[in-house]
Coordinates of C-alpha atoms and ligand atoms in Angstrom, one line a residue:
M1 CA 29.5 -49.4 -26.5
A2 CA 29.4 -50.6 -22.9
G3 CA 29.7 -47.7 -20.4
M4 CA 28.5 -45.1 -22.8
T5 CA 25.6 -43.2 -21.3
S6 CA 22.9 -42.2 -23.8
P7 CA 21.1 -38.8 -23.2
E8 CA 17.9 -40.8 -22.3
R9 CA 19.7 -42.7 -19.5
A10 CA 21.8 -39.8 -18.3
V11 CA 21.2 -38.1 -14.8
A12 CA 21.8 -34.4 -14.7
G13 CA 23.9 -33.1 -11.9
R14 CA 22.1 -31.5 -9.0
V15 CA 23.5 -28.0 -9.7
V16 CA 22.7 -28.2 -13.4
A17 CA 19.2 -29.6 -12.7
G18 CA 18.4 -27.0 -10.1
L19 CA 19.7 -24.2 -12.2
A20 CA 17.5 -25.3 -15.2
G21 CA 14.4 -25.1 -13.0
L22 CA 15.4 -21.9 -11.4
L23 CA 16.1 -20.2 -14.7
A24 CA 13.0 -21.5 -16.3
V25 CA 10.9 -19.9 -13.6
A26 CA 12.9 -16.7 -13.7
A27 CA 12.5 -16.5 -17.5
A28 CA 8.8 -17.2 -17.3
L29 CA 8.1 -14.5 -14.8
A30 CA 10.3 -12.0 -16.5
V31 CA 8.6 -12.5 -19.9
G32 CA 5.2 -12.3 -18.2
H33 CA 6.3 -9.0 -16.7
L34 CA 7.6 -7.8 -20.1
V35 CA 4.3 -8.5 -21.8
A36 CA 2.4 -6.8 -19.0
G37 CA 4.6 -3.8 -19.4
M38 CA 3.9 -3.7 -23.1
L39 CA 0.2 -3.9 -22.3
L40 CA 0.6 -1.1 -19.7
A41 CA -1.2 -3.4 -17.2
T42 CA 0.9 -4.2 -14.2
S43 CA -1.9 -6.3 -12.8
A44 CA -1.3 -8.7 -15.8
S45 CA 2.3 -9.4 -14.6
P46 CA 2.0 -12.9 -13.1
Y47 CA 4.5 -12.0 -10.4
L48 CA 2.6 -8.9 -9.3
A49 CA -0.8 -10.5 -9.8
V50 CA 0.2 -13.4 -7.4
G51 CA 1.5 -10.7 -4.9
N52 CA -1.8 -8.8 -5.1
A53 CA -3.8 -12.0 -4.8
A54 CA -1.8 -12.8 -1.7
I55 CA -2.5 -9.4 -0.2
D56 CA -6.2 -9.8 -0.9
R57 CA -6.2 -13.1 1.0
T58 CA -4.0 -12.1 3.9
P59 CA -6.0 -12.0 7.1
Q60 CA -6.4 -8.5 8.4
P61 CA -4.3 -9.1 11.6
V62 CA -1.4 -10.3 9.5
K63 CA -1.7 -7.2 7.3
E64 CA -1.7 -5.1 10.5
F65 CA 1.4 -6.9 11.7
A66 CA 3.2 -6.4 8.4
V67 CA 2.4 -2.7 8.4
A68 CA 3.5 -2.4 12.0
Q69 CA 6.7 -4.4 11.4
F70 CA 7.8 -3.1 8.0
G71 CA 5.9 0.1 7.6
T72 CA 5.8 1.3 4.0
S73 CA 8.4 -1.4 3.0
D74 CA 5.8 -4.1 3.7
K75 CA 5.3 -4.4 -0.1
M76 CA 9.0 -4.8 -0.7
V77 CA 9.2 -7.5 1.9
L78 CA 6.3 -9.4 0.3
L79 CA 7.9 -9.2 -3.1
L80 CA 11.2 -10.4 -1.8
G81 CA 9.5 -13.2 0.1
M82 CA 7.7 -14.3 -3.0
A83 CA 10.9 -14.3 -5.0
V84 CA 12.5 -16.7 -2.4
V85 CA 9.5 -19.0 -2.6
L86 CA 9.4 -19.0 -6.4
A87 CA 13.2 -19.7 -6.5
L88 CA 12.6 -22.7 -4.2
V89 CA 9.8 -23.9 -6.5
G90 CA 12.1 -23.5 -9.5
L91 CA 14.9 -25.5 -7.7
I92 CA 12.4 -28.2 -6.8
A93 CA 11.1 -28.4 -10.4
G94 CA 14.7 -28.9 -11.6
L95 CA 15.7 -31.4 -8.9
V96 CA 12.7 -33.7 -9.5
S97 CA 13.7 -33.8 -13.2
R98 CA 17.2 -35.0 -13.1
R99 CA 16.3 -37.8 -15.4
R100 CA 13.0 -37.3 -17.1
V101 CA 11.7 -33.9 -18.1
L102 CA 8.1 -34.6 -17.1
P103 CA 8.0 -34.1 -13.3
G104 CA 9.6 -30.7 -13.5
L105 CA 7.4 -29.7 -16.4
I106 CA 4.4 -30.5 -14.2
V107 CA 5.7 -28.2 -11.5
I108 CA 6.3 -25.4 -14.0
V109 CA 2.9 -25.8 -15.6
A110 CA 1.2 -25.8 -12.2
L111 CA 3.0 -22.6 -11.4
G112 CA 1.9 -21.1 -14.7
V113 CA -1.7 -22.0 -13.9
V114 CA -1.5 -20.3 -10.5
G115 CA -0.1 -17.2 -12.3
G116 CA -2.8 -17.3 -14.9
L117 CA -5.6 -17.6 -12.3
A118 CA -4.1 -14.7 -10.3
V119 CA -4.1 -12.5 -13.5
L120 CA -7.6 -13.6 -14.3
E121 CA -8.7 -12.5 -10.9
Q122 CA -6.6 -9.3 -10.6
A123 CA -6.8 -8.0 -14.2
G124 CA -10.1 -9.6 -15.2
G125 CA -8.9 -11.7 -18.2
G126 CA -9.0 -10.3 -21.7
L127 CA -5.8 -9.1 -23.3
A128 CA -4.1 -9.3 -19.9
L129 CA -4.1 -13.1 -20.2
L130 CA -1.4 -12.8 -22.9
A131 CA 1.1 -12.2 -20.2
P132 CA 0.6 -15.4 -18.2
V133 CA 0.2 -17.4 -21.5
A134 CA 3.6 -16.0 -22.7
S135 CA 5.0 -16.8 -19.3
L136 CA 3.8 -20.4 -19.4
L137 CA 5.1 -21.0 -22.9
V138 CA 8.5 -19.5 -22.0
G139 CA 8.7 -21.5 -18.8
V140 CA 7.9 -24.8 -20.5
G141 CA 10.2 -24.0 -23.5
V142 CA 13.2 -22.9 -21.4
F143 CA 12.8 -25.8 -19.0
W144 CA 12.6 -28.3 -21.8
W145 CA 15.6 -26.8 -23.6
L146 CA 17.9 -26.4 -20.5
H147 CA 16.9 -29.9 -19.4
R148 CA 18.1 -31.3 -22.7
L149 CA 21.3 -29.4 -22.6
G150 CA 21.8 -30.6 -19.0
L151 CA 21.3 -34.2 -19.9
R152 CA 23.6 -34.0 -22.9
R153 CA 26.2 -32.5 -20.7
A154 CA 25.7 -35.4 -18.2
A155 CA 25.8 -37.9 -21.1
R156 CA 29.0 -36.5 -22.4
R157 CA 30.6 -36.6 -19.0
G158 CA 29.4 -40.2 -18.6
A159 CA 31.0 -41.0 -22.0
D160 CA 34.2 -39.3 -21.0
D161 CA 34.4 -41.1 -17.7
A162 CA 33.8 -44.4 -19.5
S163 CA 36.5 -43.8 -22.1
A164 CA 38.8 -42.4 -19.5
S165 CA 38.7 -45.5 -17.4
R166 CA 39.4 -47.7 -20.5
E167 CA 42.0 -45.5 -22.1
P168 CA 43.8 -43.4 -19.4
T169 CA 46.2 -42.0 -21.9
A170 CA 44.0 -40.0 -24.3
S171 CA 40.4 -39.5 -25.3
A172 CA 39.2 -39.8 -28.8
E173 CA 36.8 -37.0 -28.2
P174 CA 38.7 -34.5 -26.1
T175 CA 36.2 -31.7 -26.7
A176 CA 32.9 -33.7 -26.2
S177 CA 32.5 -32.9 -22.5
A178 CA 33.7 -29.4 -23.0
L179 CA 31.1 -28.9 -25.7
G180 CA 28.4 -30.4 -23.5
R181 CA 29.4 -28.2 -20.6
R182 CA 29.6 -25.2 -22.8
G183 CA 26.2 -25.9 -24.3
F184 CA 24.5 -25.8 -20.9
L185 CA 26.6 -22.9 -19.7
A186 CA 25.9 -20.9 -22.9
G187 CA 22.3 -21.8 -22.7
S188 CA 21.8 -20.9 -19.1
T189 CA 23.8 -17.7 -19.5
A190 CA 21.6 -16.7 -22.4
V191 CA 18.4 -17.4 -20.4
A192 CA 19.6 -15.5 -17.4
A193 CA 20.5 -12.5 -19.5
G194 CA 17.2 -12.7 -21.4
A195 CA 15.3 -12.9 -18.1
A196 CA 17.1 -9.9 -16.7
L197 CA 16.5 -7.8 -19.8
S198 CA 12.8 -8.8 -19.9
G199 CA 12.3 -8.0 -16.3
V200 CA 13.9 -4.6 -16.5
G201 CA 12.3 -3.9 -19.9
G202 CA 8.9 -4.8 -18.5
T203 CA 9.3 -2.3 -15.6
L204 CA 10.6 0.4 -17.9
L205 CA 7.7 -0.2 -20.4
A206 CA 5.2 0.0 -17.5
H207 CA 6.6 3.3 -16.5
R208 CA 6.4 4.8 -20.0
T209 CA 3.3 6.7 -19.1
D210 CA 4.7 9.9 -17.9
V211 CA 2.9 10.7 -14.7
A212 CA 5.4 13.4 -13.8
A213 CA 4.6 15.2 -17.1
S214 CA 0.9 14.8 -16.5
R215 CA 1.3 16.4 -13.0
R216 CA 3.5 19.2 -14.4
A217 CA 0.9 19.9 -17.0
V218 CA -1.8 20.2 -14.3
G219 CA 0.4 22.8 -12.6
T220 CA -0.4 24.8 -9.5
L221 CA -4.0 24.6 -8.2
V222 CA -5.2 27.9 -7.0
P223 CA -8.5 27.5 -5.1
A224 CA -11.3 30.0 -5.6
V225 CA -12.0 29.5 -1.9
P226 CA -8.7 29.3 -0.1
A227 CA -8.4 27.8 3.4
P228 CA -7.6 30.4 6.1
P229 CA -3.8 30.8 6.4
I230 CA -2.3 28.6 9.1
P231 CA -1.7 31.0 12.1
P232 CA 1.6 31.2 13.8
G233 CA 1.7 29.0 16.9
A234 CA -0.4 26.3 15.2
D235 CA 2.4 23.8 15.9
F236 CA 5.2 23.2 18.4
A237 CA 7.6 21.8 15.8
E238 CA 10.6 23.4 17.6
L239 CA 9.7 21.1 20.5
G240 CA 9.4 18.0 18.4
T241 CA 5.7 17.9 17.2
P242 CA 5.1 17.5 13.5
T243 CA 4.8 20.7 11.5
F244 CA 1.1 21.7 11.2
I245 CA 0.9 21.0 7.5
T246 CA 2.6 17.7 6.7
P247 CA 5.0 18.1 3.7
S248 CA 3.2 16.0 1.0
P249 CA 6.1 13.5 0.5
E250 CA 5.9 12.8 4.3
F251 CA 2.1 12.3 4.4
Y252 CA 1.5 8.8 5.7
R253 CA 0.6 6.2 3.0
V254 CA -1.7 3.2 3.4
D255 CA -3.2 1.2 0.6
V256 CA -3.4 -2.4 -0.8
N257 CA -1.5 -1.6 -4.0
L258 CA 1.9 -3.3 -4.6
R259 CA 2.6 -0.7 -7.3
V260 CA 1.3 2.8 -7.3
P261 CA -1.2 3.1 -10.1
R262 CA 0.3 5.3 -12.8
L263 CA -2.7 7.3 -14.0
L264 CA -2.8 10.4 -16.1
A265 CA -4.9 13.4 -15.5
E266 CA -5.8 13.7 -19.2
D267 CA -7.2 10.2 -19.2
A268 CA -9.0 10.4 -15.9
R269 CA -12.8 10.0 -15.7
L270 CA -15.0 10.3 -12.7
R271 CA -18.5 8.8 -13.0
I272 CA -21.3 9.2 -10.6
T273 CA -23.7 6.3 -10.9
G274 CA -26.3 4.1 -9.2
M275 CA -29.2 5.5 -7.2
V276 CA -29.1 9.0 -8.7
D277 CA -31.6 11.0 -10.8
R278 CA -29.0 11.4 -13.5
E279 CA -25.6 9.7 -14.0
L280 CA -22.8 12.1 -14.4
E281 CA -19.3 11.9 -15.9
F282 CA -16.4 14.3 -15.4
G283 CA -13.0 14.6 -16.9
F284 CA -10.1 15.9 -14.9
A285 CA -10.4 19.3 -16.6
D286 CA -14.1 19.5 -15.8
L287 CA -13.3 19.2 -12.1
R288 CA -10.3 21.6 -12.2
D289 CA -12.4 24.2 -14.0
R290 CA -15.0 24.3 -11.3
R291 CA -14.9 26.5 -8.3
L292 CA -12.2 24.8 -6.3
V293 CA -12.2 25.0 -2.5
E294 CA -9.4 24.4 -0.1
R295 CA -9.9 22.6 3.2
T296 CA -7.3 21.9 6.0
I297 CA -8.0 18.3 7.1
T298 CA -6.2 15.8 9.3
M299 CA -6.5 12.3 7.9
T300 CA -6.1 9.2 10.1
C301 CA -5.9 5.5 9.4
V302 CA -8.0 3.0 11.4
S303 CA -4.8 0.9 11.6
N304 CA -3.0 3.5 13.6
Y305 CA -1.9 2.1 16.9
V306 CA -1.8 4.3 20.0
G307 CA 1.2 6.6 19.5
G308 CA 1.5 5.6 15.9
P309 CA 2.3 7.6 12.7
Y310 CA -0.7 7.2 10.5
V311 CA -2.0 10.7 10.9
S312 CA -1.2 13.6 8.7
T313 CA -2.6 17.0 7.7
S314 CA -2.8 18.7 4.3
N315 CA -4.5 21.6 2.6
F316 CA -6.7 19.6 0.2
V317 CA -7.9 21.3 -2.9
G318 CA -11.0 20.0 -4.7
V319 CA -14.7 20.1 -5.3
P320 CA -17.2 19.7 -2.4
L321 CA -18.5 16.2 -2.6
R322 CA -22.0 17.3 -1.8
E323 CA -22.1 19.7 -4.8
L324 CA -21.5 16.8 -7.2
L325 CA -24.0 14.6 -5.4
D326 CA -26.6 17.3 -5.5
E327 CA -26.1 17.7 -9.3
A328 CA -26.6 14.0 -9.7
G329 CA -29.6 14.0 -7.4
V330 CA -29.4 11.3 -4.7
A331 CA -32.4 9.0 -5.0
P332 CA -34.4 8.2 -1.9
G333 CA -33.2 4.9 -0.3
A334 CA -29.6 5.4 -1.1
T335 CA -27.5 4.8 2.1
Q336 CA -24.0 4.0 1.0
L337 CA -21.6 5.9 -1.3
V338 CA -19.1 3.5 -2.8
G339 CA -15.9 4.9 -4.2
R340 CA -14.2 2.7 -6.9
T341 CA -10.9 2.6 -8.7
A342 CA -10.4 1.4 -12.3
D343 CA -8.4 -1.6 -10.9
G344 CA -11.3 -2.9 -8.8
F345 CA -10.8 -1.5 -5.3
S346 CA -13.9 -0.1 -3.5
L347 CA -14.8 1.4 -0.2
G348 CA -18.1 2.5 1.2
T349 CA -19.0 5.7 3.1
P350 CA -22.3 6.2 5.0
L351 CA -24.2 8.8 3.1
A352 CA -25.7 9.9 6.4
W353 CA -22.2 11.1 7.3
V354 CA -21.4 13.1 4.2
L355 CA -24.7 14.7 3.4
P356 CA -25.3 17.1 6.4
P357 CA -24.1 20.6 5.4
E358 CA -21.6 21.0 8.2
R359 CA -19.6 18.0 7.1
E360 CA -16.4 18.6 5.1
A361 CA -15.9 16.1 2.2
L362 CA -14.0 16.8 -1.0
V363 CA -13.4 15.1 -4.3
A364 CA -9.8 16.3 -4.1
I365 CA -7.4 16.9 -7.0
G366 CA -4.7 18.6 -5.0
M367 CA -2.8 18.7 -1.7
N368 CA -0.9 21.9 -0.7
R369 CA -1.9 23.5 -4.0
E370 CA -0.1 20.9 -6.1
P371 CA -1.6 18.0 -7.9
L372 CA -2.0 14.9 -5.7
L373 CA 1.2 12.8 -5.4
P374 CA 0.8 9.5 -7.3
E375 CA 0.9 7.6 -4.0
H376 CA -1.8 9.7 -2.6
G377 CA -4.3 9.1 -5.4
F378 CA -3.3 11.2 -8.4
P379 CA -5.3 12.4 -10.3
I380 CA -8.5 12.2 -8.2
R381 CA -9.3 11.1 -4.7
V382 CA -11.8 11.5 -1.9
V383 CA -11.1 13.1 1.5
V384 CA -13.8 13.2 4.3
A385 CA -13.1 14.9 7.5
G386 CA -13.8 12.8 10.6
L387 CA -13.9 9.4 8.9
Y388 CA -11.1 6.8 8.8
G389 CA -9.5 6.4 5.4
Y390 CA -10.8 2.9 4.8
V391 CA -14.4 4.1 4.7
S392 CA -13.9 7.4 2.9
A393 CA -10.7 8.3 1.3
T394 CA -10.7 6.4 -2.1
K395 CA -7.5 7.2 -4.0
W396 CA -7.2 6.9 -7.8
L397 CA -11.0 7.4 -7.8
S398 CA -12.9 6.5 -11.0
E399 CA -16.5 6.1 -9.8
L400 CA -18.8 7.1 -7.0
E401 CA -21.8 4.7 -6.9
L402 CA -24.8 5.5 -4.8
T403 CA -26.2 2.3 -3.4
T404 CA -27.3 0.6 -0.1
F405 CA -25.4 -1.2 2.6
D406 CA -26.3 -4.5 0.8
F407 CA -23.2 -4.0 -1.2
D408 CA -19.9 -5.0 0.5
P409 CA -16.8 -3.1 -0.6
Y410 CA -13.2 -4.4 -0.5
W411 CA -12.6 -4.6 3.2
E412 CA -16.1 -5.7 4.1
Q413 CA -15.8 -8.6 1.5
R414 CA -12.9 -9.6 3.7
G415 CA -14.8 -9.7 6.9
W416 CA -15.0 -6.2 8.2
D417 CA -18.4 -5.0 9.2
N418 CA -19.9 -2.2 7.1
D419 CA -23.1 -1.9 9.1
P420 CA -23.7 1.9 9.0
E421 CA -24.0 1.8 12.8
G422 CA -20.6 0.2 13.0
I423 CA -18.8 3.0 11.2
V424 CA -17.3 5.3 13.7
R425 CA -16.0 8.8 13.7
I426 CA -12.2 8.9 14.1
K427 CA -11.6 8.3 17.8
T428 CA -10.3 11.1 19.9
Q429 CA -6.6 10.4 20.4
S430 CA -3.4 12.0 21.6
R431 CA 0.3 11.3 21.2
I432 CA 3.6 12.2 23.0
D433 CA 6.3 13.3 20.6
A434 CA 8.8 14.7 23.1
P435 CA 10.6 13.4 25.0
G436 CA 11.2 10.4 22.7
S437 CA 11.1 6.8 24.1
F438 CA 14.2 6.3 26.3
E439 CA 15.5 9.8 25.5
Q440 CA 17.8 11.2 28.2
V441 CA 16.9 14.6 29.5
P442 CA 18.7 16.7 32.1
A443 CA 17.1 17.0 35.5
G444 CA 15.2 20.2 36.1
A445 CA 12.5 21.7 33.8
V446 CA 11.5 18.9 31.4
T447 CA 9.5 20.0 28.3
F448 CA 6.8 17.7 26.9
A449 CA 5.0 18.1 23.5
G450 CA 2.8 16.2 21.2
I451 CA -0.4 16.1 19.2
A452 CA -4.1 15.3 19.7
W453 CA -7.0 15.0 17.3
A454 CA -10.8 14.7 17.5
Q455 CA -11.9 15.5 13.9
T456 CA -15.3 17.3 13.5
V457 CA -15.6 17.8 17.3
G458 CA -12.3 19.5 18.2
I459 CA -9.9 19.1 21.1
A460 CA -10.9 20.8 24.4
T461 CA -8.0 19.9 26.7
V462 CA -4.9 17.7 26.8
E463 CA -3.5 16.5 30.1
I464 CA -0.3 14.7 31.0
R465 CA 0.9 13.0 34.2
V466 CA 4.3 11.6 35.1
D467 CA 4.7 8.4 37.1
G468 CA 0.9 8.2 37.8
G469 CA 0.9 11.6 39.6
A470 CA -1.6 14.3 39.3
W471 CA -2.9 15.3 35.8
L472 CA -1.5 18.5 34.5
V473 CA -3.5 20.6 31.9
T474 CA -1.2 21.4 29.0
E475 CA -1.0 24.5 26.8
L476 CA -2.7 24.0 23.4
S477 CA -1.6 25.4 20.0
T478 CA -3.8 27.9 18.2
E479 CA -6.8 26.0 16.8
V480 CA -6.9 25.9 13.0
N481 CA -10.3 24.1 12.7
V482 CA -12.1 21.2 14.4
N483 CA -11.1 18.9 11.6
T484 CA -7.4 19.1 12.2
W485 CA -5.0 18.0 14.9
R486 CA -3.9 20.3 17.7
M487 CA -0.5 20.4 19.3
W488 CA 0.1 20.5 23.1
R489 CA 3.1 21.4 25.3
A490 CA 3.9 21.5 29.0
T491 CA 6.9 21.9 31.3
M492 CA 7.3 20.0 34.5
R493 CA 10.2 20.0 37.1
I494 CA 11.7 16.6 37.5
A495 CA 14.6 16.5 39.8
E496 CA 14.9 12.7 40.5
P497 CA 17.3 11.0 38.1
G498 CA 16.3 7.7 36.5
A499 CA 13.4 6.3 34.4
H500 CA 10.1 8.2 34.4
T501 CA 6.9 7.5 32.4
V502 CA 4.6 10.2 31.0
E503 CA 1.1 9.5 29.9
V504 CA -1.3 11.7 27.9
R505 CA -5.1 12.0 27.6
A506 CA -7.3 14.3 25.5
T507 CA -10.8 15.5 26.1
D508 CA -12.8 16.6 23.0
K509 CA -15.3 19.4 22.8
S510 CA -18.2 16.9 23.2
G511 CA -16.8 16.3 26.7
D512 CA -15.5 12.8 26.1
T513 CA -12.1 12.0 27.6
Q514 CA -10.1 9.2 26.0
T515 CA -10.7 5.8 27.7
P516 CA -7.6 4.3 29.4
M517 CA -8.8 0.9 28.1
R518 CA -6.3 -0.4 25.7
A519 CA -7.7 -1.8 22.4
A520 CA -5.9 -2.8 19.3
P521 CA -6.9 -0.9 16.1
I522 CA -8.6 -4.0 14.7
N523 CA -10.3 -5.7 17.6
P524 CA -11.6 -7.8 15.8
G525 CA -13.5 -5.2 13.7
P526 CA -11.8 -2.0 12.6
D527 CA -12.8 0.3 15.4
G528 CA -9.6 2.2 15.9
A529 CA -7.2 1.9 18.7
T530 CA -8.0 3.1 22.2
G531 CA -5.9 3.7 25.3
R532 CA -3.4 6.3 26.4
H533 CA 0.0 6.8 24.8
S534 CA 2.8 6.7 27.3
V535 CA 6.6 7.2 26.9
T536 CA 9.3 6.2 29.3
F537 CA 12.3 8.6 29.4
T538 CA 15.4 8.9 31.5
V539 CA 16.3 11.9 33.7
T540 CA 20.1 12.3 34.1
Ligands
MTE601 N1 -7.7 3.0 -4.0 C1 -7.4 3.0 -2.7 N2 -7.8 4.0 -1.9 C2 -7.5 3.9 -0.5 C3 -6.9 2.8 0.0 C4 -6.6 1.7 -0.8 O1 -6.0 0.7 -0.4 N3 -6.8 1.8 -2.2 N4 -6.7 2.8 1.4 C5 -7.5 3.7 2.3 C6 -6.9 3.8 3.6 S1 -7.1 2.5 4.6 C7 -6.4 5.0 4.1 S2 -6.0 5.2 5.7 C8 -6.2 6.1 3.2 C9 -4.8 6.6 3.2 O2 -4.6 7.6 2.3 P1 -3.1 8.1 2.1 O3 -2.2 7.0 1.7 O4 -3.1 9.2 1.1 O5 -2.6 8.7 3.5 O6 -6.5 5.8 1.8 C10 -7.7 5.0 1.6 N5 -7.9 5.0 0.2
MO602 MO1 -6.6 3.2 6.7

């Protein structure tokens, strides 16, 4: 039969070939996600594991950039970017396989191996490997199948064309090409639907642990030692500063987790290990049944740029860290306290910082008398007044290990210095909240307001100046304690219309005034940003 194209000789159309690759990749990822959901191990989902592996390898300046550009949506942006790249790889796998199945299969298998390696790294092997294995099998199987359907379709079309050119009147097999087309169409539709169901199913299954119910069961946390009530006049919220206590859902969030760990209070364990006289282990109930204290603390992220938003205040409820360390008995020679999570994150705190009696450090189980929000570490986290979060505030805490600075936690493994000398107290800083950038204000009395912080030392004065003029001492809000921010306000007469620039500087109670020298938060080590915040506004 001259002109008849056999399936082996056929060339699939570009659209069909590309679609086969794309759908195979989608089905593979979706089934991996489904199996991970069944196992309740999001880190086993090849898609998320690759994302997390990427985060772990992103150089710090790029992470800083991502946080600055996209804020808390940085994770969504990463996941979408990955989806685009994976779709392209799928298309390529299809397009290199328009004739033979092998080239595309090699691409699919390579992708599967990358996913498997990421899961091995992120979830540590074991049962979790079922997810990438299922993913790989489905990817290969679907690609093979759609590839065959695509070739058959092409072969039928070839046969039709051949017979059509010989017999323009009628075809002996009028339904052959329709069948071939329908075969691929039906097959690809089924795969797309299956992938969508698996993806959604995996997410639903992963969420079947009811964190909300666990938090409800914990209920209100009433401390035996409440924090003093926040006095009136502790903030100037009516002028544009934050409220003194940050509503928990508005508390800034910074972490390396693509998905918030969904832990339950009833399953939580906190172990105290390493260089101690006796290792200890607590359940959530053991902690909550202790004498709970409440401390008002302002937390700050080292990545906060001058004028930035990564600073918030809460009434944290928990057990004093020192109390637990004393019970365990810190062995001589221990210098570093490493906080760990069940999924492998770690950070290190200098013991020399947390041990002195005047230091406030909590193993916290609540904020504002409610259980921690999941994104802020439910069920158990650490909060240390005066230290940046990355060296103190482990969320989703499962272990506190006493060790030395020979051990490098997460960030230090990625090049940050954890020399105990290098770890700095949160830098004294101030911010202008009103007027806003490029805000228009009427000429006359202009009101300025903002915040300042110098945790563990306290704010002594905040000054502002307009257009480089004389510094003006502002009025401070009522001090709550030295571990929290303090608001400032001032009024100045400005008659001249046009653009004006206001600058702010704080002096802490140790007598140090903020340096005007501008430094980025990570420079190249994580030292915290320096320099004065300034805002340009317009008088009309
Ligand atoms: N498990 C875990 N804990 C973590 C982090 C993290 O990535 N993982 N990030 C730290 C950093 S850099 C900061 S600034 C604080 C932020 O805590 P928050 O999100 O509750 O504001 O958490 C710290 N604790
Ligand atoms: Mo941070």
